[in-house]
mmCIF file of C-alpha atoms in Angstrom:
data_model
loop_
_atom_site.group_PDB
_atom_site.id
_atom_site.type_symbol
_atom_site.label_atom_id
_atom_site.label_comp_id
_atom_site.label_asym_id
_atom_site.label_seq_id
_atom_site.Cartn_x
_atom_site.Cartn_y
_atom_site.Cartn_z
ATOM 1 C CA MET G 40 0.000 0.000 0.000
ATOM 2 C CA ILE G 41 2.493 2.597 -1.254
ATOM 3 C CA PHE G 42 1.534 5.633 -3.365
ATOM 4 C CA ASP G 43 4.304 7.445 -5.226
ATOM 5 C CA SER G 44 2.677 10.865 -5.570
ATOM 6 C CA HIS G 45 5.199 12.283 -8.050
ATOM 7 C CA ALA G 46 7.216 10.364 -10.645
ATOM 8 C CA HIS G 47 8.535 10.847 -14.176
ATOM 9 C CA TYR G 48 8.580 7.412 -15.809
ATOM 10 C CA ASP G 49 8.244 9.157 -19.163
ATOM 11 C CA ASP G 50 11.803 10.452 -18.643
ATOM 12 C CA GLU G 51 14.604 9.426 -20.999
ATOM 13 C CA ALA G 52 16.420 7.874 -18.020
ATOM 14 C CA PHE G 53 13.996 4.933 -18.318
ATOM 15 C CA LYS G 54 14.002 4.558 -22.095
ATOM 16 C CA ASP G 55 16.068 1.340 -22.123
ATOM 17 C CA ASP G 56 14.350 -0.587 -19.324
ATOM 18 C CA ARG G 57 11.062 1.165 -18.519
ATOM 19 C CA GLU G 58 8.953 -2.005 -18.511
ATOM 20 C CA GLU G 59 11.416 -3.830 -16.273
ATOM 21 C CA VAL G 60 11.469 -0.949 -13.783
ATOM 22 C CA ILE G 61 7.686 -0.690 -13.689
ATOM 23 C CA ASP G 62 7.448 -4.445 -13.104
ATOM 24 C CA LYS G 63 10.052 -4.080 -10.328
ATOM 25 C CA ILE G 64 8.130 -1.361 -8.491
ATOM 26 C CA ARG G 65 4.859 -3.258 -8.721
ATOM 27 C CA ARG G 66 6.530 -6.327 -7.188
ATOM 28 C CA ALA G 67 7.957 -4.061 -4.454
ATOM 29 C CA GLY G 68 4.437 -3.252 -3.248
ATOM 30 C CA VAL G 69 3.875 0.082 -4.978
ATOM 31 C CA GLU G 70 0.132 0.123 -5.600
ATOM 32 C CA LYS G 71 -0.282 3.543 -7.189
ATOM 33 C CA VAL G 72 1.909 6.063 -9.020
ATOM 34 C CA LEU G 73 1.149 9.592 -10.180
ATOM 35 C CA ASN G 74 3.244 10.295 -13.263
ATOM 36 C CA CYS G 75 3.640 14.023 -13.827
ATOM 37 C CA GLY G 76 4.121 15.648 -17.186
ATOM 38 C CA ALA G 77 6.603 18.517 -17.370
ATOM 39 C CA SER G 78 6.601 19.242 -21.114
ATOM 40 C CA LEU G 79 3.900 18.809 -23.735
ATOM 41 C CA GLU G 80 5.664 15.676 -24.994
ATOM 42 C CA GLY G 81 5.889 14.426 -21.414
ATOM 43 C CA CYS G 82 2.151 14.981 -20.975
ATOM 44 C CA TYR G 83 1.339 12.803 -23.989
ATOM 45 C CA LYS G 84 3.751 10.136 -22.781
ATOM 46 C CA THR G 85 2.122 10.303 -19.354
ATOM 47 C CA LEU G 86 -1.261 9.588 -20.928
ATOM 48 C CA GLU G 87 0.245 6.581 -22.723
ATOM 49 C CA LEU G 88 1.601 5.233 -19.441
ATOM 50 C CA THR G 89 -1.794 5.573 -17.738
ATOM 51 C CA GLU G 90 -3.408 3.639 -20.574
ATOM 52 C CA LYS G 91 -0.822 0.876 -20.484
ATOM 53 C CA TYR G 92 -0.544 0.351 -16.708
ATOM 54 C CA ASP G 93 -3.593 0.139 -14.492
ATOM 55 C CA PHE G 94 -1.819 1.427 -11.367
ATOM 56 C CA ILE G 95 -0.336 4.538 -12.994
ATOM 57 C CA TYR G 96 -2.345 7.764 -12.966
ATOM 58 C CA GLY G 97 -1.345 11.035 -14.555
ATOM 59 C CA ALA G 98 -0.981 14.760 -14.037
ATOM 60 C CA VAL G 99 -0.510 17.002 -17.070
ATOM 61 C CA GLY G 100 0.911 20.507 -17.151
ATOM 62 C CA ILE G 101 3.974 22.430 -18.232
ATOM 63 C CA HIS G 102 6.939 22.974 -15.911
ATOM 64 C CA PRO G 103 7.950 26.609 -15.208
ATOM 65 C CA GLU G 104 11.115 26.022 -17.203
ATOM 66 C CA TYR G 105 8.909 26.215 -20.335
ATOM 67 C CA PRO G 106 6.442 29.086 -19.764
ATOM 68 C CA GLU G 107 6.057 29.891 -23.471
ATOM 69 C CA ALA G 108 5.053 26.277 -24.178
ATOM 70 C CA ALA G 109 2.492 26.415 -21.378
ATOM 71 C CA LEU G 110 0.847 29.522 -22.789
ATOM 72 C CA GLU G 111 0.894 28.218 -26.353
ATOM 73 C CA ASN G 112 -0.578 24.815 -25.465
ATOM 74 C CA ILE G 113 -3.107 25.558 -22.736
ATOM 75 C CA ASN G 114 -5.972 24.175 -24.876
ATOM 76 C CA LYS G 115 -4.078 20.941 -25.541
ATOM 77 C CA ILE G 116 -3.498 20.520 -21.809
ATOM 78 C CA GLY G 117 -7.214 21.033 -21.271
ATOM 79 C CA GLU G 118 -8.001 18.302 -23.796
ATOM 80 C CA LEU G 119 -5.654 15.858 -22.053
ATOM 81 C CA LEU G 120 -7.370 16.585 -18.747
ATOM 82 C CA GLU G 121 -10.587 15.089 -20.135
ATOM 83 C CA ASN G 122 -9.095 11.595 -19.820
ATOM 84 C CA LYS G 123 -10.364 9.664 -16.797
ATOM 85 C CA LYS G 124 -6.940 8.607 -15.515
ATOM 86 C CA ILE G 125 -5.547 12.134 -15.681
ATOM 87 C CA VAL G 126 -6.318 13.320 -12.170
ATOM 88 C CA ALA G 127 -4.396 16.577 -11.664
ATOM 89 C CA VAL G 128 -2.873 19.625 -13.345
ATOM 90 C CA GLY G 129 0.886 19.545 -13.026
ATOM 91 C CA GLU G 130 3.771 19.868 -12.866
ATOM 92 C CA ILE G 131 3.209 23.628 -12.839
ATOM 93 C CA GLY G 132 4.596 26.478 -10.753
ATOM 94 C CA LEU G 133 7.609 28.759 -10.437
ATOM 95 C CA ASP G 134 11.370 28.243 -10.555
ATOM 96 C CA TYR G 135 13.688 31.158 -9.812
ATOM 97 C CA TYR G 136 16.789 29.038 -9.274
ATOM 98 C CA TYR G 137 18.428 29.128 -12.682
ATOM 99 C CA GLU G 138 19.186 32.510 -14.198
ATOM 100 C CA PRO G 139 18.188 34.096 -16.420
ATOM 101 C CA TYR G 140 14.458 33.506 -15.983
ATOM 102 C CA ASP G 141 11.418 35.560 -16.955
ATOM 103 C CA ARG G 142 9.479 36.062 -13.729
ATOM 104 C CA GLU G 143 6.424 37.652 -15.326
ATOM 105 C CA LEU G 144 6.186 35.008 -18.042
ATOM 106 C CA GLN G 145 6.420 32.226 -15.454
ATOM 107 C CA LEU G 146 3.684 33.873 -13.399
ATOM 108 C CA ARG G 147 1.419 34.158 -16.450
ATOM 109 C CA ALA G 148 1.906 30.485 -17.299
ATOM 110 C CA PHE G 149 1.343 29.469 -13.676
ATOM 111 C CA ARG G 150 -1.860 31.495 -13.402
ATOM 112 C CA GLU G 151 -3.213 30.175 -16.717
ATOM 113 C CA GLN G 152 -2.775 26.587 -15.559
ATOM 114 C CA MET G 153 -4.174 27.329 -12.094
ATOM 115 C CA ASP G 154 -7.208 28.853 -13.790
ATOM 116 C CA LEU G 155 -7.601 25.698 -15.856
ATOM 117 C CA ALA G 156 -7.510 23.591 -12.690
ATOM 118 C CA ARG G 157 -10.112 25.817 -11.058
ATOM 119 C CA SER G 158 -12.434 25.641 -14.054
ATOM 120 C CA LEU G 159 -12.246 21.831 -14.060
ATOM 121 C CA ASP G 160 -12.273 21.467 -10.253
ATOM 122 C CA MET G 161 -9.020 19.491 -10.329
ATOM 123 C CA PRO G 162 -6.091 19.453 -7.894
ATOM 124 C CA VAL G 163 -2.699 20.873 -8.833
ATOM 125 C CA VAL G 164 0.886 19.662 -8.464
ATOM 126 C CA ILE G 165 3.067 22.710 -7.808
ATOM 127 C CA HIS G 166 6.804 23.099 -8.361
ATOM 128 C CA ASP G 167 8.201 25.875 -6.137
ATOM 129 C CA ARG G 168 11.941 26.490 -6.214
ATOM 130 C CA GLU G 169 13.320 29.696 -4.708
ATOM 131 C CA ALA G 170 9.906 31.276 -5.347
ATOM 132 C CA HIS G 171 8.018 30.869 -2.075
ATOM 133 C CA GLU G 172 6.592 34.386 -1.860
ATOM 134 C CA ASP G 173 5.170 34.434 -5.387
ATOM 135 C CA THR G 174 3.932 30.842 -5.092
ATOM 136 C CA LEU G 175 1.926 31.716 -1.999
ATOM 137 C CA LYS G 176 0.597 34.837 -3.708
ATOM 138 C CA VAL G 177 -0.763 32.790 -6.610
ATOM 139 C CA ILE G 178 -2.200 30.137 -4.283
ATOM 140 C CA LYS G 179 -4.095 32.890 -2.441
ATOM 141 C CA GLU G 180 -5.453 34.229 -5.750
ATOM 142 C CA PHE G 181 -6.994 30.866 -6.610
ATOM 143 C CA LYS G 182 -9.085 30.163 -3.542
ATOM 144 C CA GLY G 183 -10.743 26.777 -3.624
ATOM 145 C CA VAL G 184 -8.005 25.118 -5.709
ATOM 146 C CA ARG G 185 -6.384 22.297 -3.773
ATOM 147 C CA GLY G 186 -3.082 20.628 -4.423
ATOM 148 C CA VAL G 187 0.389 19.653 -3.303
ATOM 149 C CA LEU G 188 3.677 21.497 -3.089
ATOM 150 C CA HIS G 189 5.851 18.755 -4.463
ATOM 151 C CA CYS G 190 9.428 18.168 -3.295
ATOM 152 C CA TYR G 191 8.755 20.626 -0.488
ATOM 153 C CA SER G 192 11.755 22.887 0.133
ATOM 154 C CA GLY G 193 10.346 25.670 2.288
ATOM 155 C CA SER G 194 10.418 26.311 6.008
ATOM 156 C CA PRO G 195 7.930 25.097 8.612
ATOM 157 C CA GLU G 196 6.678 28.693 8.855
ATOM 158 C CA PHE G 197 5.960 28.857 5.116
ATOM 159 C CA ALA G 198 4.228 25.480 5.312
ATOM 160 C CA LYS G 199 1.882 26.829 7.985
ATOM 161 C CA GLU G 200 0.843 29.649 5.643
ATOM 162 C CA VAL G 201 0.207 27.234 2.771
ATOM 163 C CA LEU G 202 -1.771 24.941 5.076
ATOM 164 C CA LYS G 203 -4.390 27.665 5.422
ATOM 165 C CA HIS G 204 -5.302 26.996 1.794
ATOM 166 C CA ASP G 205 -5.934 23.249 2.127
ATOM 167 C CA TYR G 206 -2.691 22.066 0.488
ATOM 168 C CA TYR G 207 -0.575 18.951 0.936
ATOM 169 C CA PHE G 208 3.222 18.609 1.006
ATOM 170 C CA GLY G 209 5.291 16.054 -0.913
ATOM 171 C CA PHE G 210 8.578 14.785 0.520
ATOM 172 C CA THR G 211 11.301 13.097 -1.519
ATOM 173 C CA GLY G 212 14.586 11.374 -0.736
ATOM 174 C CA VAL G 213 15.873 14.753 0.447
ATOM 175 C CA VAL G 214 14.332 14.031 3.841
ATOM 176 C CA THR G 215 16.897 11.222 4.276
ATOM 177 C CA PHE G 216 19.909 13.503 3.626
ATOM 178 C CA LYS G 217 22.123 14.555 6.536
ATOM 179 C CA ASN G 218 21.709 18.261 5.737
ATOM 180 C CA ALA G 219 17.916 18.136 5.366
ATOM 181 C CA LYS G 220 17.114 20.198 8.465
ATOM 182 C CA LYS G 221 14.252 22.212 6.940
ATOM 183 C CA ALA G 222 12.569 19.118 5.537
ATOM 184 C CA VAL G 223 12.910 17.254 8.831
ATOM 185 C CA ASP G 224 11.628 20.232 10.832
ATOM 186 C CA THR G 225 8.644 20.592 8.518
ATOM 187 C CA VAL G 226 7.751 16.894 8.627
ATOM 188 C CA SER G 227 7.857 17.063 12.419
ATOM 189 C CA VAL G 228 5.216 19.830 12.672
ATOM 190 C CA LEU G 229 2.845 19.198 9.748
ATOM 191 C CA PRO G 230 -0.519 17.534 10.363
ATOM 192 C CA ILE G 231 0.021 13.912 9.446
ATOM 193 C CA ASP G 232 -2.959 13.992 7.066
ATOM 194 C CA ARG G 233 -1.143 16.556 4.885
ATOM 195 C CA ILE G 234 2.018 14.560 4.131
ATOM 196 C CA LEU G 235 2.637 12.736 0.838
ATOM 197 C CA VAL G 236 5.655 10.676 -0.190
ATOM 198 C CA GLU G 237 7.189 10.898 -3.648
ATOM 199 C CA THR G 238 10.289 9.960 -5.562
ATOM 200 C CA ASP G 239 10.438 12.669 -8.258
ATOM 201 C CA CYS G 240 12.229 9.839 -10.055
ATOM 202 C CA PRO G 241 14.589 9.495 -11.793
ATOM 203 C CA TYR G 242 15.871 12.279 -9.506
ATOM 204 C CA MET G 243 16.213 12.703 -5.716
ATOM 205 C CA ALA G 244 17.104 9.137 -4.764
ATOM 206 C CA PRO G 245 17.170 8.649 -0.982
ATOM 207 C CA VAL G 246 20.053 7.438 1.131
ATOM 208 C CA PRO G 247 21.523 4.802 0.608
ATOM 209 C CA TYR G 248 20.982 5.286 -3.158
ATOM 210 C CA ARG G 249 21.746 9.009 -3.305
ATOM 211 C CA GLY G 250 23.194 9.970 -6.691
ATOM 212 C CA LYS G 251 21.756 6.927 -8.473
ATOM 213 C CA ARG G 252 18.687 6.675 -10.649
ATOM 214 C CA ASN G 253 15.637 6.738 -8.444
ATOM 215 C CA ASP G 254 12.487 4.623 -8.697
ATOM 216 C CA SER G 255 9.378 4.019 -6.615
ATOM 217 C CA SER G 256 10.731 0.919 -4.866
ATOM 218 C CA TYR G 257 13.027 3.277 -2.893
ATOM 219 C CA LEU G 258 10.043 4.951 -1.231
ATOM 220 C CA VAL G 259 10.449 2.533 1.661
ATOM 221 C CA HIS G 260 13.445 4.593 2.822
ATOM 222 C CA ILE G 261 11.483 7.844 2.718
ATOM 223 C CA ILE G 262 8.543 6.331 4.570
ATOM 224 C CA ASN G 263 10.861 4.857 7.171
ATOM 225 C CA ARG G 264 12.580 8.208 7.731
ATOM 226 C CA ILE G 265 9.260 10.019 8.159
ATOM 227 C CA ALA G 266 8.199 7.337 10.633
ATOM 228 C CA GLU G 267 11.397 7.981 12.622
ATOM 229 C CA ILE G 268 10.839 11.736 12.619
ATOM 230 C CA ARG G 269 7.233 11.391 13.766
ATOM 231 C CA GLY G 270 7.885 8.632 16.279
ATOM 232 C CA MET G 271 5.409 6.358 14.513
ATOM 233 C CA ASP G 272 5.715 2.923 12.952
ATOM 234 C CA TYR G 273 6.467 2.328 9.289
ATOM 235 C CA GLU G 274 3.174 0.602 8.462
ATOM 236 C CA THR G 275 1.138 3.485 9.870
ATOM 237 C CA ILE G 276 3.003 6.109 7.847
ATOM 238 C CA LYS G 277 2.744 3.949 4.736
ATOM 239 C CA ARG G 278 -1.025 3.644 5.155
ATOM 240 C CA ILE G 279 -1.605 7.310 5.993
ATOM 241 C CA THR G 280 0.449 8.696 3.102
ATOM 242 C CA TYR G 281 -1.311 6.304 0.719
ATOM 243 C CA GLU G 282 -4.723 7.448 1.955
ATOM 244 C CA ASN G 283 -3.688 11.103 1.789
ATOM 245 C CA ALA G 284 -2.724 10.810 -1.890
ATOM 246 C CA CYS G 285 -5.936 8.963 -2.743
ATOM 247 C CA GLN G 286 -7.899 11.693 -0.978
ATOM 248 C CA LEU G 287 -6.179 14.565 -2.789
ATOM 249 C CA PHE G 288 -6.331 13.020 -6.254
ATOM 250 C CA ASN G 289 -9.840 11.564 -5.856
ATOM 251 C CA ILE G 290 -8.739 7.991 -6.455
ATOM 252 C CA GLU G 291 -10.436 4.988 -4.874
ATOM 253 C CA LYS G 292 -8.328 3.418 -2.129
#
């Protein structure tokens, strides 16, 4: 009963052995995966994965790295969202880490996709890197839209502000790193019914696989670390994070 709430099995890193990896994660007890599109091509590949594998669901949206593509293809994203196994709008958001970036263009693309989610009453998967203030501003503008801040990188204080808007928080292998103080502090104070686990694979592999290609079978290490932080047992955290993801994405348990 494990739910990987953010993966990228459409990524080129899996092009040579995708079927073998997906068989591996199923045998490892992963019952559900949300594959998240980041480019238009990735969105179409995500749909293909949802059609091929019964336990893979999809989110479609354009990553903030490609704001022009998001604005140009908003109608195509809307069409993809009509598919039953596409359950969220994402991966969308803001990324001010790599310069140069066009802040206003990113904000326009983010708002357009948030508006699409609101019009369809669908949850969102938000990427927020070095853009906490603007991310919260946009979240406040779209009252009633629910979602998750994936690969959460903010402070516990920022998390408390986002919580006011009915959001969830996704934690990756980063929470297992020695220098992951903010992630650990946030996990320790969040309501347990707001925590999701994710790989963001092929990236963010947890210890002891840090630096290697990630996959959903490694979620056991993330769940175990969260259990340690919360002083709870592994099975309880596994069940709760699974139920939380099903609740957010409106998927039967």
